[in-house]
Amino acid sequence: MNDAGSPDPHAPSAHPVTGLDDVVHQRVRLGILTIAHEARRVEFGYLRTQLELTAGNLSQHLGVLETAGLVQIEKGYAGRRARTWITLTAAGDTALAEEIRRLKLLIARVETTETPEDR
């Protein structure tokens, strides 16, 4: 900040890692959001299989994402079988896009950094 209270345009910007969202960045939750982004609606069993989780573990992660407003959970029936479907919300789509943007910034920093072997 400068004397006027504005950000200093010459100060180094915050490291991209400071913007990672702990709710989104956790490995399982990032997987849930990514799969939900790829599909209009994803079934609980499919997520459980793809992410190799127990039903209880997946339920806990979905609860965190639902509380944060990033996914919507819908329970219903397909024939006589109870089903649970997960849909990415607009906020979830935005949070995932921001997380990916930050990760790309981190990757770019690593790829442009000269290593001792490069010298």
PDB file of C-alpha atoms in Angstrom:
ATOM      1  CA  MET A   1       0.000   0.000   0.000  1.00  0.00           C
ATOM      2  CA  ASN A   2       1.139   3.534  -0.633  1.00  0.00           C
ATOM      3  CA  ASP A   3       0.545   6.564   1.618  1.00  0.00           C
ATOM      4  CA  ALA A   4      -2.884   7.155   0.064  1.00  0.00           C
ATOM      5  CA  GLY A   5      -4.031   3.651   1.093  1.00  0.00           C
ATOM      6  CA  SER A   6      -4.058   2.318  -2.477  1.00  0.00           C
ATOM      7  CA  PRO A   7      -2.239  -0.836  -3.539  1.00  0.00           C
ATOM      8  CA  ASP A   8       1.285  -0.062  -4.732  1.00  0.00           C
ATOM      9  CA  PRO A   9       1.388  -0.879  -8.475  1.00  0.00           C
ATOM     10  CA  HIS A  10       5.118  -1.658  -8.138  1.00  0.00           C
ATOM     11  CA  ALA A  11       4.744  -4.042  -5.188  1.00  0.00           C
ATOM     12  CA  PRO A  12       5.016  -7.721  -6.025  1.00  0.00           C
ATOM     13  CA  SER A  13       1.606  -9.330  -6.396  1.00  0.00           C
ATOM     14  CA  ALA A  14       0.501 -11.954  -3.911  1.00  0.00           C
ATOM     15  CA  HIS A  15       1.670 -15.461  -4.652  1.00  0.00           C
ATOM     16  CA  PRO A  16      -1.033 -17.456  -6.529  1.00  0.00           C
ATOM     17  CA  VAL A  17      -1.178 -20.004  -3.706  1.00  0.00           C
ATOM     18  CA  THR A  18      -2.684 -17.359  -1.403  1.00  0.00           C
ATOM     19  CA  GLY A  19      -5.866 -17.398  -3.483  1.00  0.00           C
ATOM     20  CA  LEU A  20      -6.451 -21.164  -3.390  1.00  0.00           C
ATOM     21  CA  ASP A  21      -9.736 -22.004  -1.695  1.00  0.00           C
ATOM     22  CA  ASP A  22      -9.347 -24.677   1.012  1.00  0.00           C
ATOM     23  CA  VAL A  23     -12.909 -25.889   0.427  1.00  0.00           C
ATOM     24  CA  VAL A  24     -12.316 -26.371  -3.306  1.00  0.00           C
ATOM     25  CA  HIS A  25      -8.639 -27.326  -3.290  1.00  0.00           C
ATOM     26  CA  GLN A  26      -8.960 -30.465  -1.175  1.00  0.00           C
ATOM     27  CA  ARG A  27      -8.298 -33.421  -3.514  1.00  0.00           C
ATOM     28  CA  VAL A  28     -11.670 -35.186  -3.201  1.00  0.00           C
ATOM     29  CA  ARG A  29     -13.727 -31.986  -3.358  1.00  0.00           C
ATOM     30  CA  LEU A  30     -11.793 -30.790  -6.405  1.00  0.00           C
ATOM     31  CA  GLY A  31     -12.601 -34.145  -8.023  1.00  0.00           C
ATOM     32  CA  ILE A  32     -16.291 -33.838  -7.161  1.00  0.00           C
ATOM     33  CA  LEU A  33     -16.489 -30.324  -8.603  1.00  0.00           C
ATOM     34  CA  THR A  34     -14.610 -31.341 -11.744  1.00  0.00           C
ATOM     35  CA  ILE A  35     -16.839 -34.350 -12.427  1.00  0.00           C
ATOM     36  CA  ALA A  36     -19.966 -32.301 -11.680  1.00  0.00           C
ATOM     37  CA  HIS A  37     -18.706 -29.633 -14.101  1.00  0.00           C
ATOM     38  CA  GLU A  38     -18.341 -32.242 -16.852  1.00  0.00           C
ATOM     39  CA  ALA A  39     -21.887 -33.546 -16.406  1.00  0.00           C
ATOM     40  CA  ARG A  40     -25.240 -31.817 -16.103  1.00  0.00           C
ATOM     41  CA  ARG A  41     -26.077 -34.024 -13.143  1.00  0.00           C
ATOM     42  CA  VAL A  42     -23.960 -36.762 -11.577  1.00  0.00           C
ATOM     43  CA  GLU A  43     -25.163 -39.723  -9.517  1.00  0.00           C
ATOM     44  CA  PHE A  44     -23.698 -40.394  -6.063  1.00  0.00           C
ATOM     45  CA  GLY A  45     -22.642 -43.958  -6.943  1.00  0.00           C
ATOM     46  CA  TYR A  46     -20.759 -42.758 -10.007  1.00  0.00           C
ATOM     47  CA  LEU A  47     -18.819 -40.227  -7.913  1.00  0.00           C
ATOM     48  CA  ARG A  48     -18.087 -42.851  -5.274  1.00  0.00           C
ATOM     49  CA  THR A  49     -16.710 -45.258  -7.899  1.00  0.00           C
ATOM     50  CA  GLN A  50     -14.731 -42.684  -9.880  1.00  0.00           C
ATOM     51  CA  LEU A  51     -13.108 -41.157  -6.788  1.00  0.00           C
ATOM     52  CA  GLU A  52     -12.656 -44.519  -5.024  1.00  0.00           C
ATOM     53  CA  LEU A  53     -14.379 -43.410  -1.823  1.00  0.00           C
ATOM     54  CA  THR A  54     -16.601 -44.965   0.774  1.00  0.00           C
ATOM     55  CA  ALA A  55     -20.179 -43.723   0.829  1.00  0.00           C
ATOM     56  CA  GLY A  56     -19.605 -42.101   4.225  1.00  0.00           C
ATOM     57  CA  ASN A  57     -16.483 -40.266   3.107  1.00  0.00           C
ATOM     58  CA  LEU A  58     -18.164 -38.989  -0.050  1.00  0.00           C
ATOM     59  CA  SER A  59     -21.188 -37.864   1.973  1.00  0.00           C
ATOM     60  CA  GLN A  60     -18.970 -35.803   4.274  1.00  0.00           C
ATOM     61  CA  HIS A  61     -17.260 -34.053   1.367  1.00  0.00           C
ATOM     62  CA  LEU A  62     -20.583 -33.396  -0.340  1.00  0.00           C
ATOM     63  CA  GLY A  63     -21.865 -31.876   2.908  1.00  0.00           C
ATOM     64  CA  VAL A  64     -18.948 -29.425   2.956  1.00  0.00           C
ATOM     65  CA  LEU A  65     -19.574 -28.445  -0.671  1.00  0.00           C
ATOM     66  CA  GLU A  66     -23.328 -28.121  -0.151  1.00  0.00           C
ATOM     67  CA  THR A  67     -22.846 -25.952   2.961  1.00  0.00           C
ATOM     68  CA  ALA A  68     -20.523 -23.716   0.926  1.00  0.00           C
ATOM     69  CA  GLY A  69     -23.216 -23.430  -1.772  1.00  0.00           C
ATOM     70  CA  LEU A  70     -21.040 -25.056  -4.428  1.00  0.00           C
ATOM     71  CA  VAL A  71     -23.244 -28.068  -5.168  1.00  0.00           C
ATOM     72  CA  GLN A  72     -26.928 -28.881  -4.965  1.00  0.00           C
ATOM     73  CA  ILE A  73     -27.955 -32.332  -3.762  1.00  0.00           C
ATOM     74  CA  GLU A  74     -31.205 -33.865  -4.957  1.00  0.00           C
ATOM     75  CA  LYS A  75     -32.624 -37.108  -3.602  1.00  0.00           C
ATOM     76  CA  GLY A  76     -35.205 -39.111  -5.473  1.00  0.00           C
ATOM     77  CA  TYR A  77     -35.948 -42.447  -7.055  1.00  0.00           C
ATOM     78  CA  ALA A  78     -35.042 -44.162 -10.290  1.00  0.00           C
ATOM     79  CA  GLY A  79     -37.692 -46.848 -10.446  1.00  0.00           C
ATOM     80  CA  ARG A  80     -37.783 -48.285  -6.947  1.00  0.00           C
ATOM     81  CA  ARG A  81     -34.193 -47.456  -6.087  1.00  0.00           C
ATOM     82  CA  ALA A  82     -33.311 -44.408  -4.051  1.00  0.00           C
ATOM     83  CA  ARG A  83     -30.822 -42.156  -5.837  1.00  0.00           C
ATOM     84  CA  THR A  84     -28.843 -39.049  -4.987  1.00  0.00           C
ATOM     85  CA  TRP A  85     -27.819 -36.621  -7.728  1.00  0.00           C
ATOM     86  CA  ILE A  86     -25.293 -33.824  -7.457  1.00  0.00           C
ATOM     87  CA  THR A  87     -25.377 -30.656  -9.555  1.00  0.00           C
ATOM     88  CA  LEU A  88     -22.786 -27.895  -9.671  1.00  0.00           C
ATOM     89  CA  THR A  89     -24.241 -24.490  -8.722  1.00  0.00           C
ATOM     90  CA  ALA A  90     -23.270 -21.215 -10.398  1.00  0.00           C
ATOM     91  CA  ALA A  91     -21.139 -20.428  -7.335  1.00  0.00           C
ATOM     92  CA  GLY A  92     -19.505 -23.845  -7.654  1.00  0.00           C
ATOM     93  CA  ASP A  93     -18.731 -23.238 -11.311  1.00  0.00           C
ATOM     94  CA  THR A  94     -17.165 -19.877 -10.439  1.00  0.00           C
ATOM     95  CA  ALA A  95     -15.150 -21.341  -7.551  1.00  0.00           C
ATOM     96  CA  LEU A  96     -13.850 -24.169  -9.744  1.00  0.00           C
ATOM     97  CA  ALA A  97     -12.875 -21.747 -12.526  1.00  0.00           C
ATOM     98  CA  GLU A  98     -11.008 -19.537 -10.033  1.00  0.00           C
ATOM     99  CA  GLU A  99      -9.196 -22.541  -8.556  1.00  0.00           C
ATOM    100  CA  ILE A 100      -8.128 -23.683 -12.032  1.00  0.00           C
ATOM    101  CA  ARG A 101      -6.963 -20.138 -12.860  1.00  0.00           C
ATOM    102  CA  ARG A 102      -4.810 -20.054  -9.706  1.00  0.00           C
ATOM    103  CA  LEU A 103      -3.381 -23.499 -10.437  1.00  0.00           C
ATOM    104  CA  LYS A 104      -2.468 -22.395 -13.962  1.00  0.00           C
ATOM    105  CA  LEU A 105      -0.633 -19.389 -12.484  1.00  0.00           C
ATOM    106  CA  LEU A 106       1.326 -21.728 -10.216  1.00  0.00           C
ATOM    107  CA  ILE A 107       2.175 -24.023 -13.114  1.00  0.00           C
ATOM    108  CA  ALA A 108       3.340 -21.071 -15.216  1.00  0.00           C
ATOM    109  CA  ARG A 109       5.638 -19.929 -12.394  1.00  0.00           C
ATOM    110  CA  VAL A 110       7.184 -23.380 -12.130  1.00  0.00           C
ATOM    111  CA  GLU A 111       7.590 -23.766 -15.886  1.00  0.00           C
ATOM    112  CA  THR A 112       9.275 -20.377 -16.274  1.00  0.00           C
ATOM    113  CA  THR A 113      11.626 -20.785 -13.314  1.00  0.00           C
ATOM    114  CA  GLU A 114      15.138 -21.748 -14.249  1.00  0.00           C
ATOM    115  CA  THR A 115      16.403 -24.793 -12.342  1.00  0.00           C
ATOM    116  CA  PRO A 116      20.085 -25.452 -11.456  1.00  0.00           C
ATOM    117  CA  GLU A 117      20.186 -28.123 -14.192  1.00  0.00           C
ATOM    118  CA  ASP A 118      19.187 -25.461 -16.772  1.00  0.00           C
ATOM    119  CA  ARG A 119      22.186 -23.255 -15.987  1.00  0.00           C
TER     120      ARG A 119
END
